[in-house]
XYZ file of C-alpha atoms in Angstrom:
416
model
C 12.925 -4.753 2.529
C 13.228 -5.424 -1.223
C 16.019 -7.806 -2.157
C 17.422 -9.511 -5.260
C 14.136 -11.329 -5.864
C 12.568 -7.931 -6.655
C 15.308 -6.873 -9.099
C 13.441 -5.336 -12.074
C 16.218 -6.498 -14.406
C 15.747 -10.152 -13.458
C 14.204 -12.197 -16.273
C 13.134 -15.842 -16.421
C 13.872 -18.684 -18.806
C 10.100 -19.219 -18.716
C 9.512 -16.798 -21.582
C 5.858 -16.063 -20.776
C 6.872 -14.685 -17.366
C 8.757 -11.756 -18.863
C 6.276 -8.905 -19.081
C 3.466 -11.025 -17.663
C 0.763 -8.774 -16.118
C 0.341 -10.940 -13.023
C 3.063 -13.528 -12.599
C 6.540 -12.300 -13.568
C 9.495 -13.825 -11.767
C 9.197 -11.030 -9.176
C 5.889 -12.494 -7.897
C 6.089 -16.307 -7.449
C 2.742 -16.908 -5.686
C 1.879 -20.251 -4.112
C -1.077 -22.439 -5.023
C -2.610 -25.900 -5.134
C -3.241 -27.533 -8.499
C -3.936 -30.774 -10.312
C -1.964 -31.270 -13.549
C -3.658 -32.268 -16.825
C -3.134 -35.965 -16.143
C -5.095 -35.823 -12.896
C -4.082 -37.289 -9.567
C -3.699 -35.780 -6.140
C -3.390 -31.993 -5.758
C 0.159 -30.671 -5.762
C 1.888 -27.546 -4.520
C 2.931 -25.140 -7.230
C 4.144 -21.643 -7.982
C 2.797 -19.488 -10.811
C 5.418 -18.297 -13.293
C 4.043 -16.568 -16.374
C 1.518 -18.835 -18.095
C 2.967 -21.911 -16.371
C 2.955 -23.610 -12.993
C 6.154 -25.028 -11.532
C 5.398 -28.048 -9.398
C 7.160 -27.813 -6.041
C 9.022 -30.671 -4.423
C 7.605 -29.907 -0.994
C 5.373 -32.712 0.273
C 1.727 -32.084 1.149
C 0.943 -34.274 4.152
C -2.808 -33.588 3.952
C -3.195 -32.561 0.318
C -3.329 -28.828 1.153
C -0.844 -25.993 1.724
C -1.668 -25.707 5.439
C 1.615 -27.215 6.597
C 3.533 -24.926 4.254
C 1.669 -21.857 5.508
C 2.451 -22.845 9.090
C 6.190 -22.579 8.396
C 6.257 -18.806 8.506
C 8.348 -16.102 6.877
C 11.790 -17.702 7.243
C 10.687 -20.726 5.231
C 8.910 -18.589 2.622
C 11.922 -16.340 2.137
C 14.235 -19.289 1.614
C 11.799 -20.921 -0.818
C 11.325 -17.665 -2.707
C 15.079 -17.039 -2.988
C 15.686 -20.567 -4.297
C 12.855 -20.421 -6.831
C 13.865 -16.970 -8.033
C 17.420 -18.137 -8.594
C 16.427 -21.378 -10.332
C 13.861 -19.704 -12.592
C 16.172 -16.859 -13.568
C 17.485 -16.705 -17.103
C 20.935 -18.248 -17.292
C 20.562 -20.241 -14.081
C 21.189 -23.563 -15.831
C 18.180 -25.115 -14.077
C 15.896 -25.250 -17.094
C 16.730 -28.801 -18.143
C 16.306 -30.054 -14.568
C 12.985 -28.274 -13.914
C 11.312 -28.549 -17.329
C 9.573 -31.823 -16.444
C 7.911 -30.109 -13.457
C 6.586 -27.218 -15.527
C 2.894 -27.392 -16.480
C 0.696 -25.287 -18.747
C -1.459 -23.354 -16.279
C -4.429 -23.238 -18.666
C -4.542 -27.045 -18.700
C -4.382 -27.433 -14.904
C -7.146 -27.358 -12.304
C -6.626 -24.837 -9.517
C -8.068 -25.415 -6.051
C -8.737 -23.499 -2.861
C -5.124 -23.689 -1.637
C -5.667 -24.483 2.033
C -8.122 -26.268 4.275
C -9.936 -23.278 5.756
C -10.782 -23.997 9.354
C -12.347 -20.601 9.986
C -13.345 -17.654 7.811
C -13.838 -14.169 9.256
C -15.141 -11.246 7.209
C -14.113 -7.773 8.331
C -15.636 -4.403 7.412
C -12.586 -2.138 7.067
C -13.573 -0.298 3.875
C -14.712 2.978 5.380
C -16.100 4.423 2.138
C -18.251 1.316 1.656
C -19.433 1.445 5.258
C -20.286 5.130 4.862
C -22.039 4.778 1.503
C -24.128 1.823 2.638
C -24.855 3.496 5.955
C -26.208 6.562 4.137
C -28.715 4.361 2.305
C -30.230 3.176 5.575
C -29.228 5.870 8.098
C -28.744 9.146 6.164
C -28.145 11.172 9.320
C -25.866 8.636 11.032
C -24.158 6.410 8.425
C -21.355 5.098 10.658
C -22.259 3.487 13.957
C -20.329 4.761 17.016
C -17.988 1.767 17.268
C -16.701 1.800 13.665
C -13.651 4.024 14.220
C -12.729 2.317 17.489
C -12.828 -1.386 16.590
C -12.266 -3.448 13.411
C -15.799 -4.758 12.852
C -16.137 -8.384 11.687
C -18.394 -11.426 11.667
C -17.750 -15.158 11.339
C -18.486 -16.461 7.847
C -18.992 -19.902 6.344
C -15.779 -21.673 5.262
C -17.480 -24.628 3.550
C -18.900 -22.523 0.686
C -15.648 -20.781 -0.310
C -15.044 -21.501 -4.007
C -11.990 -21.217 -6.265
C -12.126 -18.687 -9.064
C -14.167 -19.785 -12.064
C -16.597 -21.960 -10.134
C -20.211 -20.968 -10.928
C -22.790 -20.907 -8.144
C -26.582 -20.977 -7.966
C -28.637 -17.950 -7.063
C -29.597 -18.434 -3.413
C -33.139 -18.744 -2.127
C -34.391 -17.490 1.186
C -36.918 -15.362 3.017
C -37.580 -12.099 1.204
C -39.186 -9.083 2.922
C -42.681 -8.152 1.718
C -45.134 -5.532 3.047
C -47.504 -8.236 4.312
C -44.824 -10.600 5.646
C -41.902 -12.584 4.237
C -42.058 -14.814 1.157
C -39.652 -17.631 0.273
C -38.003 -17.632 -3.140
C -34.924 -16.812 -5.240
C -32.894 -13.776 -4.240
C -33.928 -10.685 -6.235
C -31.042 -8.410 -5.178
C -27.884 -10.425 -5.740
C -24.667 -8.440 -5.375
C -20.884 -8.776 -5.410
C -18.273 -7.316 -3.042
C -14.669 -6.504 -3.981
C -12.439 -7.563 -1.091
C -8.950 -8.751 -0.258
C -8.484 -12.159 1.320
C -5.810 -12.579 4.004
C -4.328 -16.025 4.658
C -3.149 -16.802 8.180
C 0.214 -18.536 8.564
C 1.582 -19.497 11.997
C -1.184 -19.444 14.574
C -1.331 -18.633 18.268
C -2.226 -20.640 21.335
C -5.692 -20.170 22.762
C -5.564 -17.496 25.440
C -2.391 -15.904 23.997
C -3.255 -12.744 22.034
C -0.984 -11.697 19.174
C 0.634 -8.310 19.885
C 0.197 -5.734 17.135
C 3.983 -5.520 16.649
C 4.077 -9.271 15.890
C 0.879 -9.536 13.868
C 2.591 -9.342 10.469
C 4.521 -12.528 11.318
C 1.217 -14.423 11.301
C 0.173 -13.375 7.782
C 1.022 -15.904 5.057
C -0.331 -14.056 2.041
C -3.172 -12.426 0.175
C -5.762 -13.156 -2.503
C -8.833 -11.543 -4.031
C -12.186 -12.329 -2.444
C -15.750 -11.804 -3.688
C -18.211 -12.113 -0.838
C -21.411 -12.557 -2.835
C -24.364 -10.990 -1.058
C -28.119 -11.568 -1.215
C -29.119 -8.059 -0.195
C -32.835 -8.759 0.225
C -32.310 -11.902 2.295
C -29.676 -10.064 4.318
C -31.901 -7.033 4.949
C -34.593 -9.254 6.477
C -32.361 -11.464 8.601
C -29.402 -9.372 9.754
C -31.015 -7.625 12.718
C -29.997 -8.237 15.441
C -27.244 -10.814 14.827
C -25.802 -9.865 11.433
C -25.213 -11.760 8.152
C -26.273 -15.398 7.861
C -27.949 -16.958 4.796
C -27.540 -13.715 2.874
C -23.787 -14.399 2.769
C -23.118 -18.076 3.423
C -24.181 -19.493 0.045
C -20.931 -18.637 -1.822
C -17.654 -16.749 -1.503
C -15.182 -16.778 -4.412
C -11.415 -16.386 -4.057
C -8.504 -16.149 -6.464
C -6.457 -19.350 -6.147
C -2.928 -17.917 -5.799
C -1.458 -16.848 -2.455
C 0.498 -13.641 -3.057
C 3.150 -13.691 -0.345
C 4.050 -10.772 1.928
C 7.589 -11.068 0.553
C 6.381 -10.436 -3.012
C 4.476 -7.369 -1.800
C 7.348 -5.813 0.172
C 8.141 -3.141 -2.456
C 4.482 -2.168 -2.544
C 3.918 -1.468 1.132
C 2.730 2.082 1.845
C 2.021 4.087 4.980
C -1.405 3.683 6.463
C -3.241 6.896 5.513
C -3.494 9.270 8.474
C -6.859 9.430 10.139
C -8.903 12.555 9.494
C -8.850 15.254 12.145
C -11.298 14.409 14.880
C -11.117 10.640 14.422
C -10.091 8.736 17.566
C -6.613 7.241 17.766
C -6.594 3.426 17.898
C -6.345 1.979 21.387
C -2.766 1.018 22.328
C -3.236 -2.692 21.544
C -4.046 -1.707 17.947
C -1.326 0.898 17.439
C 2.222 0.223 16.261
C 4.522 2.796 14.656
C 6.055 0.358 12.165
C 2.614 -0.845 11.086
C 1.423 2.723 10.576
C 4.561 3.473 8.544
C 4.323 0.482 6.206
C 1.161 -1.483 6.997
C -0.796 -0.300 3.968
C -0.866 -1.927 0.544
C -0.253 -0.192 -2.779
C -2.820 -2.224 -4.692
C -5.099 -0.990 -7.449
C -8.384 -2.911 -7.332
C -10.923 -3.391 -10.109
C -14.205 -5.207 -10.705
C -15.593 -6.016 -14.159
C -18.992 -7.298 -15.258
C -19.619 -9.732 -18.114
C -23.257 -10.198 -19.147
C -24.951 -12.422 -21.739
C -25.806 -9.284 -23.733
C -22.219 -8.014 -23.788
C -20.953 -11.449 -24.811
C -23.545 -11.878 -27.576
C -22.541 -8.562 -29.101
C -18.808 -9.212 -28.828
C -18.389 -6.324 -26.390
C -15.703 -6.211 -23.681
C -16.440 -6.501 -19.961
C -17.871 -3.398 -18.276
C -15.771 -2.001 -15.438
C -17.981 -1.530 -12.407
C -15.390 -0.509 -9.787
C -11.995 1.205 -9.772
C -10.672 1.319 -6.218
C -7.486 0.967 -4.160
C -6.408 -0.855 -1.011
C -5.386 2.448 0.607
C -9.075 2.931 1.392
C -8.870 0.336 4.191
C -9.474 2.140 7.499
C -7.684 -0.599 9.472
C -4.470 -2.423 8.520
C -4.230 -6.177 8.128
C -2.022 -6.333 11.239
C -4.718 -4.532 13.211
C -7.236 -7.139 12.055
C -4.997 -9.956 13.297
C -4.264 -8.252 16.621
C -7.923 -7.502 17.275
C -9.155 -10.948 16.242
C -6.814 -12.590 18.756
C -7.091 -9.916 21.460
C -9.665 -11.892 23.434
C -7.490 -15.013 23.349
C -9.024 -16.463 20.166
C -6.631 -18.941 18.567
C -5.929 -18.463 14.853
C -4.700 -21.437 12.835
C -2.686 -21.896 9.626
C -5.042 -21.692 6.668
C -7.631 -19.490 8.350
C -8.942 -16.840 5.973
C -9.950 -13.222 6.585
C -11.954 -11.047 4.227
C -11.170 -7.347 4.365
C -14.719 -6.238 3.729
C -15.712 -4.289 0.634
C -12.962 -1.839 -0.364
C -14.726 1.043 -2.070
C -13.297 4.365 -3.107
C -14.808 7.691 -2.065
C -16.577 8.377 -5.388
C -19.092 6.620 -7.616
C -16.405 5.075 -9.845
C -14.881 3.415 -6.789
C -18.068 1.915 -5.362
C -17.212 -1.781 -5.070
C -20.723 -3.225 -4.810
C -23.893 -2.726 -6.825
C -25.736 -1.724 -3.656
C -23.627 1.444 -3.611
C -23.227 1.944 -7.368
C -26.985 1.803 -8.049
C -28.042 3.473 -4.793
C -29.890 0.404 -3.614
C -31.202 -0.355 -7.118
C -32.738 3.089 -7.692
C -30.137 4.205 -10.284
C -29.334 1.299 -12.629
C -26.082 0.952 -14.544
C -26.411 1.199 -18.314
C -24.081 -1.093 -20.284
C -22.771 -0.743 -23.842
C -25.096 -3.588 -24.851
C -28.122 -1.514 -23.859
C -28.736 -3.709 -20.809
C -29.389 -2.237 -17.388
C -28.278 -3.669 -14.078
C -29.593 -2.834 -10.654
C -28.333 -6.134 -9.247
C -26.844 -9.269 -10.813
C -28.933 -11.388 -13.161
C -28.582 -15.067 -14.083
C -25.679 -15.606 -16.465
C -23.762 -12.547 -15.234
C -20.100 -12.984 -14.341
C -18.016 -10.722 -12.106
C -14.229 -10.541 -12.461
C -12.018 -9.044 -9.744
C -8.429 -7.966 -10.408
C -5.591 -6.422 -8.377
C -2.261 -4.997 -9.452
C 0.655 -3.728 -7.335
C 2.636 -0.909 -8.948
C 5.599 1.206 -7.869
C 8.112 3.138 -9.916
C 11.388 1.265 -10.185
C 9.838 -2.179 -9.655
C 8.111 -4.734 -11.838
C 4.345 -4.715 -11.309
C 2.749 -7.891 -10.021
C -0.865 -9.044 -10.053
C -3.129 -11.426 -8.180
C -4.656 -13.241 -11.139
C -8.407 -13.160 -11.578
C -11.217 -13.961 -9.198
C -14.198 -14.985 -11.361
C -17.685 -16.148 -10.501
C -20.803 -16.639 -12.614
C -24.416 -16.681 -11.440
C -26.522 -19.724 -12.308
C -30.306 -19.818 -11.950
C -31.696 -20.886 -8.580
C -31.950 -24.647 -8.235
């Protein structure tokens, strides 16, 4: 439940935090950074346009040990930081030396990711994409019974702002595959879910306890080579069409920061099957959803050259997730799979039901048949070299201060 750390009247002596669109004192996300002078990565918390360096030691140079501590530790840390950073706390002189200009710091992937699993819980995305390939049967029979997922590649997960090269691979042709640069490069607007305390192998996590194993959230762009993927994915699913790059926002937005913004999981439409008992919990259905507005923006060389703003390519919301995050955790561990601190889940593309909410170019351009027209006069069916995609998320609720996730940026470089 919301507590004093969510008080909308609470202000910070860090002036830039007051009214900040992402990181007011009511947020306090965790991250890993290197200060301007260099050195080993350090734990920090975002506050306005600054980063407060934490005193907590990093035994392996990552936040894994911190994530393993669980909610009791996070709540105590959050309460202490909120009190110390509050206006009038008297802590300013003591903490000033540990405050760094965020723009001058280097932000890192915050944890050592042992395993990355990408889910497919955005039902509008699954339906829209399914219609492109199976107009009469867009959703496969298992979709509404089981949270679909596949194992991704952890080694190519990149912090926001890191450019990546256009992938090469086998491309389908009428007379057989050719090898070359991807011609249908796409983005996907997703949430990332960080795992906190894990579970022993062979000991599934009950749905009622699943939330205790979630350490926080970020934005995630699961870049997709649609042509490579189309050729390779049958029968085993994504491989080289996905594994070349995944971008994430660097700040871990804690479950505690998001408590005021929890919403009921939308009821399933009439005729949809009820989740099996191991995936159904009354408390999770009552407050397992997230009140997050989600957006994707496109920056192109043409827009930049003409001094034009980014072009919004998706306006969606986390309520469009068919399965809750707790259901993802419970299902992932239901066969006895052991999750570990620092593991990362992707939600899958979270699209809205209409064209403005389509959170990939595959949907928005109907497979490339209906290109987007930008204010610069450019057209986009898929991403071109030099294009940059920016993901954003904001949590809003009347009576509370809005908090954001920061940006998740990635720019396409030519194939190497």
